[in-house]
Amino acid sequence: MAGLDLLIIVVYALTLVYVARQALGEMEDWATVQLDQNGLKEELTRANLQGKVNINVGLKPRYGFEPISELALSISNASPVPIYVDWDRSSLTNFQGRSRRVIRITPSMNLDLSRPQVFSVIAPGKSLSERIVAEDMLKRTPEGILQVAAPLVDLGAARGLPDDGKLEFSLRLLLLLVEQERQVDDDVTTHAVLCRFIVRRIPWNHDIPWLRR
């Protein structure tokens, strides 16, 4: 009986080792995308917008090595005057630094890209939430509707990064602050705010201290 018990224990132990090795073999690295908050704070301070404008971008805690097709942008106006967003003079860059015009996604996407986009206004104490893409990501269907046909960035490029490596892309927002009694085409204060995004590869064993490479 003791011999049978020992055999059962050995088989059980080997099964656990096999399952553990299979699980470890299936674990993969992942990517993180983070908005450079320190850099954004410096940009807002330089433009005298610190405490007046808050900018956030909805990002997941972690990503697979997958394409990102859009950004969820939120801008809050904590100033006493309206703020306008000039989409046509705002731009998105990719990992290669190529700059493209920002396009705000609309419900119908029946847009004429040869025409200027309407400014978005953010009243004092209010927020604006928009989904944005780069112009060259869009392709028109036979019905005339624009669809996203290419990624903003492809995180597959981060798969081969060294542990201390990184990739960057950016969003340059053009914001206009307008006096209460003025109109957009009057003399306004214009600010270009750069939002930098840092992409890193995170090893699968990052959260397991004794297994870190």
GROMACS .gro file of C-alpha atoms in nm:
model
  213
    1MET     CA    1   0.000   0.000   0.000
    2ALA     CA    2   0.287   0.233   0.082
    3GLY     CA    3   0.433   0.170  -0.264
    4LEU     CA    4   0.101   0.261  -0.428
    5ASP     CA    5   0.076   0.580  -0.221
    6LEU     CA    6   0.426   0.677  -0.329
    7LEU     CA    7   0.339   0.614  -0.694
    8ILE     CA    8   0.028   0.831  -0.664
    9ILE     CA    9   0.231   1.111  -0.506
   10VAL     CA   10   0.496   1.091  -0.780
   11VAL     CA   11   0.233   1.094  -1.058
   12TYR     CA   12   0.056   1.386  -0.890
   13ALA     CA   13   0.381   1.581  -0.856
   14LEU     CA   14   0.474   1.518  -1.220
   15THR     CA   15   0.128   1.633  -1.328
   16LEU     CA   16   0.166   1.956  -1.132
   17VAL     CA   17   0.508   2.019  -1.287
   18TYR     CA   18   0.370   1.954  -1.636
   19VAL     CA   19   0.073   2.187  -1.585
   20ALA     CA   20   0.298   2.459  -1.443
   21ARG     CA   21   0.542   2.435  -1.734
   22GLN     CA   22   0.256   2.452  -1.984
   23ALA     CA   23   0.110   2.757  -1.809
   24LEU     CA   24   0.446   2.934  -1.802
   25GLY     CA   25   0.503   2.853  -2.167
   26GLU     CA   26   0.173   3.018  -2.261
   27MET     CA   27   0.238   3.338  -2.068
   28GLU     CA   28   0.332   3.632  -2.289
   29ASP     CA   29   0.480   3.975  -2.251
   30TRP     CA   30   0.247   4.273  -2.287
   31ALA     CA   31   0.268   4.641  -2.370
   32THR     CA   32   0.186   4.952  -2.170
   33VAL     CA   33   0.086   5.288  -2.314
   34GLN     CA   34   0.117   5.581  -2.075
   35LEU     CA   35   0.054   5.950  -2.114
   36ASP     CA   36   0.366   6.140  -2.003
   37GLN     CA   37   0.202   6.327  -1.715
   38ASN     CA   38   0.517   6.515  -1.615
   39GLY     CA   39   0.568   6.634  -1.970
   40LEU     CA   40   0.203   6.738  -1.996
   41LYS     CA   41   0.228   6.931  -1.670
   42GLU     CA   42   0.532   7.116  -1.807
   43GLU     CA   43   0.343   7.195  -2.129
   44LEU     CA   44   0.044   7.335  -1.940
   45THR     CA   45   0.270   7.536  -1.710
   46ARG     CA   46   0.461   7.680  -2.006
   47ALA     CA   47   0.132   7.783  -2.169
   48ASN     CA   48   0.001   7.928  -1.840
   49LEU     CA   49  -0.281   7.671  -1.850
   50GLN     CA   50  -0.195   7.480  -1.533
   51GLY     CA   51  -0.511   7.466  -1.321
   52LYS     CA   52  -0.717   7.598  -1.612
   53VAL     CA   53  -0.719   7.296  -1.845
   54ASN     CA   54  -0.718   6.925  -1.764
   55ILE     CA   55  -0.640   6.676  -2.041
   56ASN     CA   56  -0.693   6.301  -2.007
   57VAL     CA   57  -0.674   6.013  -2.252
   58GLY     CA   58  -0.850   5.684  -2.181
   59LEU     CA   59  -0.586   5.411  -2.182
   60LYS     CA   60  -0.600   5.050  -2.065
   61PRO     CA   61  -0.362   4.930  -1.791
   62ARG     CA   62  -0.207   4.687  -2.035
   63TYR     CA   63  -0.232   4.589  -2.401
   64GLY     CA   64  -0.149   4.293  -2.614
   65PHE     CA   65   0.077   4.360  -2.911
   66GLU     CA   66  -0.218   4.493  -3.103
   67PRO     CA   67  -0.316   4.797  -3.310
   68ILE     CA   68  -0.465   5.103  -3.142
   69SER     CA   69  -0.734   5.243  -3.370
   70GLU     CA   70  -0.836   5.561  -3.184
   71LEU     CA   71  -0.783   5.772  -2.873
   72ALA     CA   72  -1.055   5.867  -2.625
   73LEU     CA   73  -0.977   6.229  -2.539
   74SER     CA   74  -1.124   6.430  -2.252
   75ILE     CA   75  -1.060   6.802  -2.197
   76SER     CA   76  -1.197   6.991  -1.896
   77ASN     CA   77  -1.218   7.371  -1.881
   78ALA     CA   78  -1.150   7.505  -1.531
   79SER     CA   79  -1.090   7.860  -1.657
   80PRO     CA   80  -1.344   8.147  -1.650
   81VAL     CA   81  -1.350   8.179  -2.031
   82PRO     CA   82  -1.452   7.947  -2.315
   83ILE     CA   83  -1.189   7.723  -2.472
   84TYR     CA   84  -1.201   7.619  -2.835
   85VAL     CA   85  -1.030   7.313  -2.984
   86ASP     CA   86  -0.893   7.364  -3.335
   87TRP     CA   87  -0.895   7.011  -3.474
   88ASP     CA   88  -0.751   7.104  -3.814
   89ARG     CA   89  -0.436   7.248  -3.660
   90SER     CA   90  -0.405   6.966  -3.409
   91SER     CA   91  -0.198   6.665  -3.510
   92LEU     CA   92  -0.111   6.307  -3.424
   93THR     CA   93   0.228   6.150  -3.484
   94ASN     CA   94   0.315   5.782  -3.515
   95PHE     CA   95   0.626   5.594  -3.396
   96GLN     CA   96   0.820   5.733  -3.693
   97GLY     CA   97   0.728   6.091  -3.605
   98ARG     CA   98   0.503   6.138  -3.908
   99SER     CA   99   0.246   6.410  -3.837
  100ARG     CA  100  -0.118   6.377  -3.948
  101ARG     CA  101  -0.423   6.601  -3.901
  102VAL     CA  102  -0.655   6.503  -3.616
  103ILE     CA  103  -1.004   6.397  -3.719
  104ARG     CA  104  -1.284   6.396  -3.463
  105ILE     CA  105  -1.508   6.092  -3.499
  106THR     CA  106  -1.873   6.189  -3.553
  107PRO     CA  107  -2.183   5.966  -3.531
  108SER     CA  108  -2.237   5.957  -3.909
  109MET     CA  109  -1.875   5.997  -4.029
  110ASN     CA  110  -2.016   6.147  -4.349
  111LEU     CA  111  -1.736   6.402  -4.360
  112ASP     CA  112  -1.571   6.593  -4.641
  113LEU     CA  113  -1.204   6.583  -4.546
  114SER     CA  114  -1.127   6.864  -4.790
  115ARG     CA  115  -1.329   7.105  -4.575
  116PRO     CA  116  -1.228   7.249  -4.236
  117GLN     CA  117  -1.367   7.086  -3.923
  118VAL     CA  118  -1.584   7.288  -3.691
  119PHE     CA  119  -1.412   7.401  -3.372
  120SER     CA  120  -1.533   7.238  -3.049
  121VAL     CA  121  -1.613   7.478  -2.767
  122ILE     CA  122  -1.576   7.398  -2.399
  123ALA     CA  123  -1.767   7.634  -2.172
  124PRO     CA  124  -1.621   7.729  -1.832
  125GLY     CA  125  -1.663   7.445  -1.586
  126LYS     CA  126  -1.755   7.196  -1.860
  127SER     CA  127  -1.578   6.903  -2.025
  128LEU     CA  128  -1.544   6.771  -2.378
  129SER     CA  129  -1.510   6.401  -2.460
  130GLU     CA  130  -1.424   6.295  -2.814
  131ARG     CA  131  -1.281   5.999  -3.000
  132ILE     CA  132  -1.008   6.100  -3.239
  133VAL     CA  133  -0.805   5.943  -3.520
  134ALA     CA  134  -0.546   6.058  -3.773
  135GLU     CA  135  -0.663   6.165  -4.118
  136ASP     CA  136  -0.469   5.902  -4.311
  137MET     CA  137  -0.632   5.623  -4.108
  138LEU     CA  138  -0.967   5.684  -4.278
  139LYS     CA  139  -1.101   5.529  -4.597
  140ARG     CA  140  -1.432   5.599  -4.766
  141THR     CA  141  -1.675   5.315  -4.833
  142PRO     CA  142  -1.871   5.289  -5.161
  143GLU     CA  143  -2.162   5.447  -4.970
  144GLY     CA  144  -1.950   5.752  -4.893
  145ILE     CA  145  -1.901   5.682  -4.523
  146LEU     CA  146  -1.557   5.715  -4.371
  147GLN     CA  147  -1.428   5.414  -4.178
  148VAL     CA  148  -1.110   5.355  -3.980
  149ALA     CA  149  -0.901   5.136  -4.211
  150ALA     CA  150  -0.556   5.161  -4.049
  151PRO     CA  151  -0.422   5.177  -3.693
  152LEU     CA  152  -0.304   5.492  -3.522
  153VAL     CA  153  -0.009   5.289  -3.394
  154ASP     CA  154   0.059   4.915  -3.398
  155LEU     CA  155   0.189   4.793  -3.063
  156GLY     CA  156   0.337   4.491  -3.239
  157ALA     CA  157   0.641   4.716  -3.289
  158ALA     CA  158   0.700   4.698  -2.912
  159ARG     CA  159   0.733   4.319  -2.907
  160GLY     CA  160   1.108   4.323  -2.968
  161LEU     CA  161   1.193   4.614  -2.739
  162PRO     CA  162   1.463   4.560  -2.474
  163ASP     CA  163   1.353   4.583  -2.112
  164ASP     CA  164   1.464   4.947  -2.093
  165GLY     CA  165   1.347   5.040  -2.444
  166LYS     CA  166   1.051   5.254  -2.541
  167LEU     CA  167   0.856   5.392  -2.835
  168GLU     CA  168   0.678   5.727  -2.852
  169PHE     CA  169   0.388   5.886  -3.034
  170SER     CA  170   0.218   6.215  -2.962
  171LEU     CA  171  -0.090   6.432  -2.983
  172ARG     CA  172  -0.048   6.807  -3.038
  173LEU     CA  173  -0.362   6.995  -2.937
  174LEU     CA  174  -0.428   7.352  -3.047
  175LEU     CA  175  -0.640   7.531  -2.788
  176LEU     CA  176  -0.784   7.882  -2.815
  177LEU     CA  177  -0.888   8.084  -2.511
  178VAL     CA  178  -1.147   8.347  -2.596
  179GLU     CA  179  -1.269   8.645  -2.393
  180GLN     CA  180  -1.634   8.617  -2.294
  181GLU     CA  181  -1.741   8.901  -2.523
  182ARG     CA  182  -1.521   8.799  -2.817
  183GLN     CA  183  -1.575   8.565  -3.111
  184VAL     CA  184  -1.343   8.292  -3.238
  185ASP     CA  185  -1.215   8.502  -3.531
  186ASP     CA  186  -1.114   8.791  -3.306
  187ASP     CA  187  -0.781   8.828  -3.132
  188VAL     CA  188  -0.752   8.515  -2.917
  189THR     CA  189  -0.485   8.343  -2.710
  190THR     CA  190  -0.364   8.031  -2.891
  191HIS     CA  191  -0.175   7.749  -2.719
  192ALA     CA  192  -0.025   7.431  -2.865
  193VAL     CA  193  -0.010   7.158  -2.600
  194LEU     CA  194   0.193   6.844  -2.668
  195CYS     CA  195   0.081   6.514  -2.514
  196ARG     CA  196   0.350   6.247  -2.540
  197PHE     CA  197   0.268   5.876  -2.511
  198ILE     CA  198   0.531   5.627  -2.398
  199VAL     CA  199   0.506   5.262  -2.508
  200ARG     CA  200   0.705   4.993  -2.330
  201ARG     CA  201   0.722   4.615  -2.342
  202ILE     CA  202   0.656   4.454  -2.003
  203PRO     CA  203   0.796   4.102  -1.947
  204TRP     CA  204   0.539   3.840  -1.848
  205ASN     CA  205   0.720   3.781  -1.517
  206HIS     CA  206   0.720   4.150  -1.422
  207ASP     CA  207   0.484   4.091  -1.129
  208ILE     CA  208   0.676   3.784  -1.003
  209PRO     CA  209   0.991   3.920  -0.833
  210TRP     CA  210   1.176   3.589  -0.807
  211LEU     CA  211   1.120   3.514  -1.176
  212ARG     CA  212   1.225   3.848  -1.323
  213ARG     CA  213   1.490   3.820  -1.591
   0.00000   0.00000   0.00000
